[in-house]
Coordinates of C-alpha atoms in Angstrom, one line a residue:
M7 CA 17.9 -22.3 7.7
W8 CA 19.4 -20.5 4.7
L9 CA 16.6 -17.9 4.2
E10 CA 13.8 -17.4 6.7
L11 CA 10.8 -15.2 7.1
R12 CA 9.4 -14.9 10.7
D13 CA 5.9 -13.5 11.2
A14 CA 6.5 -10.9 8.4
V15 CA 4.0 -8.0 8.4
R16 CA 3.8 -5.3 5.8
R17 CA 1.1 -2.6 5.5
F18 CA 0.3 0.0 2.9
G19 CA -1.7 2.6 4.8
A20 CA -4.6 0.8 6.4
R21 CA -4.3 -2.1 4.0
P22 CA -2.2 -5.0 5.2
A23 CA -0.3 -6.7 2.4
L24 CA 1.4 -9.4 4.6
H25 CA -0.2 -10.9 7.7
G26 CA 2.5 -12.7 9.8
V27 CA 4.0 -14.8 7.0
S28 CA 6.6 -17.4 8.0
F29 CA 8.5 -19.9 5.9
G30 CA 12.1 -20.9 5.2
L31 CA 14.4 -22.3 2.6
E32 CA 17.4 -24.6 3.2
E33 CA 20.6 -24.1 1.2
G34 CA 20.3 -25.1 -2.4
E35 CA 16.5 -25.2 -2.4
V36 CA 14.3 -23.5 -5.0
G37 CA 11.1 -22.1 -3.6
C38 CA 8.1 -20.4 -5.2
L39 CA 5.7 -17.9 -4.0
L40 CA 2.4 -18.8 -5.7
G41 CA -1.0 -17.2 -5.6
P42 CA -3.5 -14.9 -7.3
S43 CA -2.9 -11.3 -8.1
G44 CA -2.8 -9.1 -5.0
C45 CA -2.1 -12.0 -2.6
G46 CA 1.2 -10.4 -1.3
K47 CA 3.8 -12.6 -3.1
T48 CA 5.6 -9.8 -4.8
T49 CA 5.5 -7.7 -1.6
A50 CA 7.2 -10.6 0.2
L51 CA 9.9 -10.8 -2.4
R52 CA 10.5 -7.0 -2.3
C53 CA 10.8 -7.2 1.5
I54 CA 13.4 -9.9 1.3
A55 CA 15.3 -7.9 -1.3
G56 CA 15.2 -4.8 0.9
L57 CA 13.1 -2.7 -1.5
E58 CA 10.2 -2.6 1.1
T59 CA 10.5 -2.3 4.9
L60 CA 8.6 -4.7 7.2
D61 CA 6.2 -3.3 9.7
G62 CA 6.7 -6.4 11.9
G63 CA 8.5 -9.6 12.1
S64 CA 12.0 -10.4 10.7
I65 CA 13.9 -11.7 7.7
L66 CA 17.1 -13.8 8.2
S67 CA 19.8 -15.1 5.8
Q68 CA 22.1 -17.8 7.2
G69 CA 21.2 -16.7 10.7
R70 CA 22.0 -13.0 10.0
V71 CA 19.1 -10.6 10.5
L72 CA 18.5 -8.6 7.3
E73 CA 15.3 -7.1 8.6
G74 CA 13.8 -6.9 12.1
P75 CA 13.2 -4.6 15.0
G76 CA 15.7 -1.8 14.6
V77 CA 17.4 -3.5 11.7
H78 CA 17.0 -2.7 8.0
L79 CA 20.0 -3.6 5.8
P80 CA 20.0 -1.8 2.5
P81 CA 19.6 -4.0 -0.6
H82 CA 23.3 -3.9 -1.6
E83 CA 24.4 -5.3 1.8
R84 CA 22.0 -8.3 1.8
G85 CA 23.8 -10.6 -0.6
I86 CA 20.6 -10.9 -2.6
G87 CA 20.4 -11.2 -6.4
L88 CA 17.2 -9.9 -8.1
V89 CA 15.8 -10.6 -11.5
F90 CA 12.9 -8.3 -12.4
Q91 CA 9.8 -9.2 -14.4
D92 CA 10.9 -7.1 -17.3
H93 CA 14.6 -8.2 -17.0
A94 CA 15.7 -4.5 -16.6
L95 CA 18.6 -4.8 -18.9
F96 CA 20.5 -1.6 -20.0
P97 CA 19.7 -1.2 -23.7
H98 CA 23.0 0.7 -24.4
L99 CA 25.1 -2.1 -22.9
T100 CA 26.0 -5.4 -24.6
A101 CA 25.2 -8.7 -22.9
R102 CA 28.7 -8.7 -21.4
G103 CA 28.4 -5.1 -20.3
N104 CA 25.1 -5.9 -18.5
V105 CA 26.7 -8.8 -16.6
E106 CA 29.7 -6.7 -15.8
F107 CA 27.6 -3.9 -14.4
G108 CA 27.4 -5.3 -10.9
L109 CA 31.1 -6.4 -10.7
Q110 CA 32.7 -3.0 -10.2
H111 CA 34.6 -4.4 -7.2
L112 CA 36.6 -6.5 -9.6
S113 CA 39.5 -5.5 -11.9
R114 CA 38.6 -5.0 -15.5
P115 CA 40.1 -8.4 -16.5
G116 CA 38.3 -9.9 -13.6
R117 CA 35.0 -8.4 -14.7
R118 CA 35.4 -9.6 -18.3
A119 CA 36.4 -13.1 -17.1
R120 CA 33.5 -13.4 -14.7
A121 CA 31.0 -12.1 -17.3
A122 CA 32.3 -14.5 -19.9
E123 CA 32.0 -17.4 -17.4
M124 CA 28.4 -16.6 -16.5
L125 CA 27.2 -16.0 -20.1
E126 CA 28.8 -19.4 -21.1
L127 CA 27.0 -21.0 -18.2
V128 CA 23.6 -19.7 -19.4
G129 CA 24.3 -20.8 -23.0
L130 CA 25.1 -17.3 -24.4
G131 CA 28.8 -17.6 -24.8
D132 CA 28.5 -16.5 -28.5
C133 CA 26.3 -13.5 -27.7
T134 CA 28.6 -11.5 -25.5
D135 CA 28.7 -8.5 -27.9
A136 CA 24.9 -8.5 -28.7
Y137 CA 22.7 -5.7 -27.4
P138 CA 19.4 -6.5 -25.7
A139 CA 17.4 -5.4 -28.8
Q140 CA 19.3 -8.0 -30.8
L141 CA 18.3 -10.8 -28.4
S142 CA 15.1 -12.8 -28.1
G143 CA 13.0 -12.7 -24.9
G144 CA 14.4 -15.9 -23.7
Q145 CA 18.0 -14.8 -24.3
Q146 CA 17.3 -11.5 -22.5
Q147 CA 16.0 -13.5 -19.5
R148 CA 19.2 -15.5 -19.4
V149 CA 21.3 -12.4 -19.5
A150 CA 19.3 -11.1 -16.6
V151 CA 19.9 -14.3 -14.7
A152 CA 23.6 -14.2 -15.5
R153 CA 23.9 -10.6 -14.3
A154 CA 22.1 -11.5 -11.0
L155 CA 24.3 -14.5 -10.4
A156 CA 27.6 -12.9 -11.3
P157 CA 28.3 -11.3 -7.9
R158 CA 27.7 -14.8 -6.3
P159 CA 24.7 -13.8 -4.1
A160 CA 23.6 -15.9 -1.2
T161 CA 20.1 -16.0 -2.6
L162 CA 18.6 -15.3 -6.0
L163 CA 15.1 -13.8 -6.2
L164 CA 13.1 -13.8 -9.5
D165 CA 9.9 -11.8 -9.9
E166 CA 7.6 -13.4 -12.6
P167 CA 10.5 -14.3 -14.8
F168 CA 8.5 -16.0 -17.5
S169 CA 5.4 -13.7 -17.7
S170 CA 6.4 -12.1 -21.0
L171 CA 7.4 -15.4 -22.8
D172 CA 5.2 -17.5 -25.1
V173 CA 4.1 -20.9 -23.8
A174 CA 6.6 -23.1 -25.7
L175 CA 9.5 -21.0 -24.7
R176 CA 8.6 -20.7 -21.1
E177 CA 8.2 -24.4 -20.7
R178 CA 11.7 -24.9 -22.0
L179 CA 13.2 -22.1 -20.0
V180 CA 11.6 -23.3 -16.8
G181 CA 13.4 -26.6 -17.1
E182 CA 16.6 -24.9 -18.1
L183 CA 16.5 -22.4 -15.1
R184 CA 15.9 -25.2 -12.6
A185 CA 18.8 -27.2 -14.0
L186 CA 21.0 -24.2 -13.9
L187 CA 20.1 -23.3 -10.3
K188 CA 20.7 -26.9 -9.2
S189 CA 24.0 -27.1 -11.0
L190 CA 25.2 -24.0 -9.1
G191 CA 23.7 -25.2 -5.8
A192 CA 22.0 -21.8 -5.7
T193 CA 19.2 -21.0 -3.2
A194 CA 16.4 -19.2 -5.1
L195 CA 12.9 -17.9 -4.5
V196 CA 10.6 -17.3 -7.5
V197 CA 7.3 -15.3 -7.7
T198 CA 4.8 -16.7 -10.1
H199 CA 1.0 -16.9 -10.5
D200 CA 1.3 -20.0 -12.8
Q201 CA 1.1 -23.3 -10.9
Q202 CA 2.8 -25.2 -13.7
D203 CA 5.8 -23.0 -13.5
A204 CA 5.8 -23.4 -9.7
F205 CA 5.5 -27.2 -9.9
A206 CA 8.3 -27.5 -12.5
L207 CA 10.7 -25.2 -10.7
A208 CA 10.2 -25.5 -7.0
D209 CA 11.3 -27.9 -4.2
R210 CA 8.8 -26.1 -2.0
V211 CA 5.9 -23.8 -2.7
A212 CA 4.3 -21.0 -0.5
L213 CA 0.7 -20.7 -1.6
M214 CA -0.5 -17.3 -0.5
R215 CA -4.0 -15.8 -0.2
E216 CA -4.9 -12.2 0.8
G217 CA -1.5 -11.7 2.4
R218 CA -1.5 -14.9 4.4
L219 CA 0.4 -18.1 3.9
E220 CA -2.2 -20.7 3.0
Q221 CA 0.1 -23.7 2.7
W222 CA 3.9 -24.3 2.6
G223 CA 5.0 -27.6 1.2
T224 CA 6.2 -29.6 -1.8
P225 CA 4.3 -29.4 -5.1
Y226 CA 3.2 -33.0 -4.5
D227 CA 1.7 -32.1 -1.1
L228 CA -0.1 -29.0 -2.4
Y229 CA -1.7 -31.2 -5.1
H230 CA -2.4 -34.3 -3.2
R231 CA -2.7 -33.0 0.4
P232 CA -4.1 -29.5 0.2
V233 CA -5.0 -28.1 3.7
S234 CA -8.0 -26.1 2.6
R235 CA -10.6 -25.8 -0.1
F236 CA -8.8 -22.7 -1.5
A237 CA -5.6 -24.7 -1.9
A238 CA -7.5 -27.6 -3.4
E239 CA -9.2 -25.4 -6.0
F240 CA -6.2 -23.1 -6.8
V241 CA -3.7 -25.9 -7.3
G242 CA -4.9 -28.2 -10.0
Q243 CA -8.5 -28.9 -10.9
A244 CA -10.9 -30.1 -8.2
S245 CA -14.3 -31.7 -7.8
F246 CA -16.0 -32.3 -4.5
L247 CA -18.2 -35.3 -3.9
P248 CA -20.3 -35.7 -0.7
A249 CA -19.6 -38.7 1.5
C250 CA -20.9 -40.2 4.7
C251 CA -18.8 -41.9 7.3
G252 CA -20.1 -45.5 7.6
G253 CA -17.8 -46.5 10.5
S254 CA -14.1 -47.7 10.7
G255 CA -13.1 -44.7 8.7
E256 CA -14.9 -45.9 5.5
L257 CA -16.6 -43.2 3.5
Q258 CA -19.5 -44.0 1.3
T259 CA -19.7 -42.0 -1.9
E260 CA -21.8 -42.1 -5.1
L261 CA -18.7 -43.6 -6.8
G262 CA -18.1 -46.2 -4.2
P263 CA -16.4 -46.6 -0.8
L264 CA -13.2 -44.9 0.3
V265 CA -11.0 -45.0 3.4
E266 CA -10.8 -41.5 4.9
G267 CA -7.3 -40.0 5.1
H268 CA -5.7 -36.6 5.5
G269 CA -7.9 -33.5 5.7
G270 CA -11.1 -34.9 7.3
N271 CA -12.4 -36.2 10.6
A272 CA -16.0 -37.1 10.0
A273 CA -17.6 -38.8 12.9
C274 CA -19.5 -42.0 12.2
G275 CA -22.7 -40.9 10.4
G276 CA -21.2 -37.5 9.7
E277 CA -20.9 -35.9 6.3
V278 CA -17.9 -34.6 4.5
D279 CA -16.9 -33.5 0.9
V280 CA -14.3 -35.6 -0.7
L281 CA -11.7 -33.9 -3.0
L282 CA -11.4 -35.6 -6.4
R283 CA -8.7 -34.8 -8.9
P284 CA -9.3 -35.6 -12.6
D285 CA -6.8 -38.5 -12.3
D286 CA -8.9 -40.0 -9.4
V287 CA -11.9 -40.7 -11.7
V288 CA -11.0 -43.5 -14.1
H289 CA -12.9 -44.4 -17.3
D290 CA -13.6 -48.2 -17.1
D291 CA -15.9 -49.8 -19.7
V292 CA -16.9 -52.6 -17.3
A293 CA -17.6 -50.4 -14.3
P294 CA -21.3 -50.7 -13.3
L295 CA -21.7 -47.0 -12.6
K296 CA -22.2 -44.8 -15.7
A297 CA -21.7 -41.1 -16.1
R298 CA -22.8 -38.8 -18.9
I299 CA -20.2 -36.6 -20.7
V300 CA -21.4 -33.0 -20.6
E301 CA -18.2 -31.2 -21.5
R302 CA -14.8 -32.3 -23.0
V303 CA -11.5 -30.6 -23.7
F304 CA -9.0 -32.2 -26.0
R305 CA -5.4 -31.9 -24.6
G306 CA -3.5 -34.0 -27.2
A307 CA -2.6 -37.1 -25.2
E308 CA -5.8 -37.0 -23.2
F309 CA -9.3 -35.6 -22.9
L310 CA -10.6 -33.8 -19.8
Y311 CA -14.2 -34.9 -19.5
T312 CA -16.8 -33.2 -17.3
L313 CA -19.0 -36.1 -16.2
E314 CA -22.5 -35.9 -14.8
L315 CA -23.3 -38.6 -12.3
P316 CA -26.8 -40.1 -11.8
S317 CA -27.4 -37.6 -8.9
G318 CA -26.7 -34.7 -11.1
R319 CA -23.3 -34.0 -9.5
R320 CA -20.4 -33.4 -11.7
V321 CA -16.8 -34.6 -11.6
L322 CA -13.8 -34.3 -13.8
S323 CA -11.9 -37.2 -15.4
L324 CA -8.7 -37.4 -17.4
V325 CA -9.0 -40.1 -20.1
P326 CA -6.5 -41.2 -22.7
S327 CA -7.3 -39.5 -26.0
H328 CA -7.9 -42.8 -27.9
H329 CA -11.1 -43.0 -25.8
D330 CA -12.8 -40.4 -28.0
H331 CA -16.4 -40.1 -26.8
R332 CA -19.0 -37.5 -27.8
I333 CA -20.9 -35.1 -25.5
G334 CA -24.0 -36.9 -24.3
E335 CA -22.5 -40.4 -24.3
S336 CA -22.4 -42.4 -21.0
I337 CA -19.2 -44.1 -20.0
G338 CA -18.3 -46.4 -17.1
V339 CA -16.3 -44.8 -14.3
R340 CA -14.7 -45.9 -11.0
L341 CA -12.5 -44.3 -8.3
A342 CA -8.8 -44.9 -8.2
T343 CA -7.3 -42.6 -5.5
D344 CA -4.4 -43.1 -3.1
H345 CA -5.0 -39.8 -1.4
V346 CA -8.4 -39.3 0.3
V347 CA -8.7 -35.7 1.3
T348 CA -11.9 -34.4 2.9
F349 CA -13.3 -31.1 4.0
P350 CA -16.4 -30.0 5.9
P351 CA -19.4 -29.8 3.5
L352 CA -20.5 -26.6 2.0
R353 CA -24.3 -26.2 2.5
G354 CA -26.4 -25.4 -0.5
V355 CA -24.1 -27.1 -3.0
T356 CA -25.9 -28.9 -5.8
A357 CA -23.0 -29.9 -8.0
A358 CA -19.5 -31.0 -7.1
G359 CA -17.2 -28.0 -6.8
A360 CA -20.0 -25.5 -7.7
P361 CA -22.2 -23.5 -5.3

């Protein structure tokens, strides 16, 4: 394992910020720490970097203990590169000067050559003499990445690297950053609260909640095979539809029968809640079951409809935008899901996904 946390614990006074967090990245993998504010993701990153000290557990890089009982390597001995949320560029230094800053162990010609190489790699070969104030937010971010990669760290850590960028720019830079990291074979761990960034960047995602690791897996697994209601609701959009096991693993729902899969173990006659993603509920004009549109959001290529079923329960449905229906209209719907995920029912629920 290239980078590994084992039962990591960090406390701030009486408040625990990390509760026995464990996960690992293989060489060349890009991981993301994802979760709401205050879940511990930035604390975990700072512990890996050596900016915080663990109160329990250990951190290893390529089998070498960076942090553990009786061991706390200082940041500069860990072989870790760190890109801060605000980029932390020196305003009085040019782009080249910022990249050269961490290369004092090299000769002056060596520093200049390495800085030029890294700036060319991130697409800023013609901006070497520009100061941070003369660069856009995206260019500043790329300088920060170049500076962190210049000493050839074993692992690169990035703390909310896209938070200050506008939507169009961040979407482009997310793809560029992943392509860059993959071209270098770099192992990286990124903190983000934005699931779209995590999905676009990461090979594996650590979903965190209140200092604990809720789920560790691929973006596909987090979306299609969430291990908890929290994971199901935080990652993507979710509706929950009650179902009853009718035998042989078949679940009877208001939208038709399903074969129970991952996430549930309802006994025959038992009740569960089925997770439905918006792409699981398909608009079909010839379907016998009709649902009434109560909300709609136009997304360009598609509408996100909130549909009310005959029972009063509500589900979400993604529909191509040429199916332009008004609020109050009834449309035919059917299920088309390959991943049947179920959870124990929440008592007192009157509408899918809402208490």
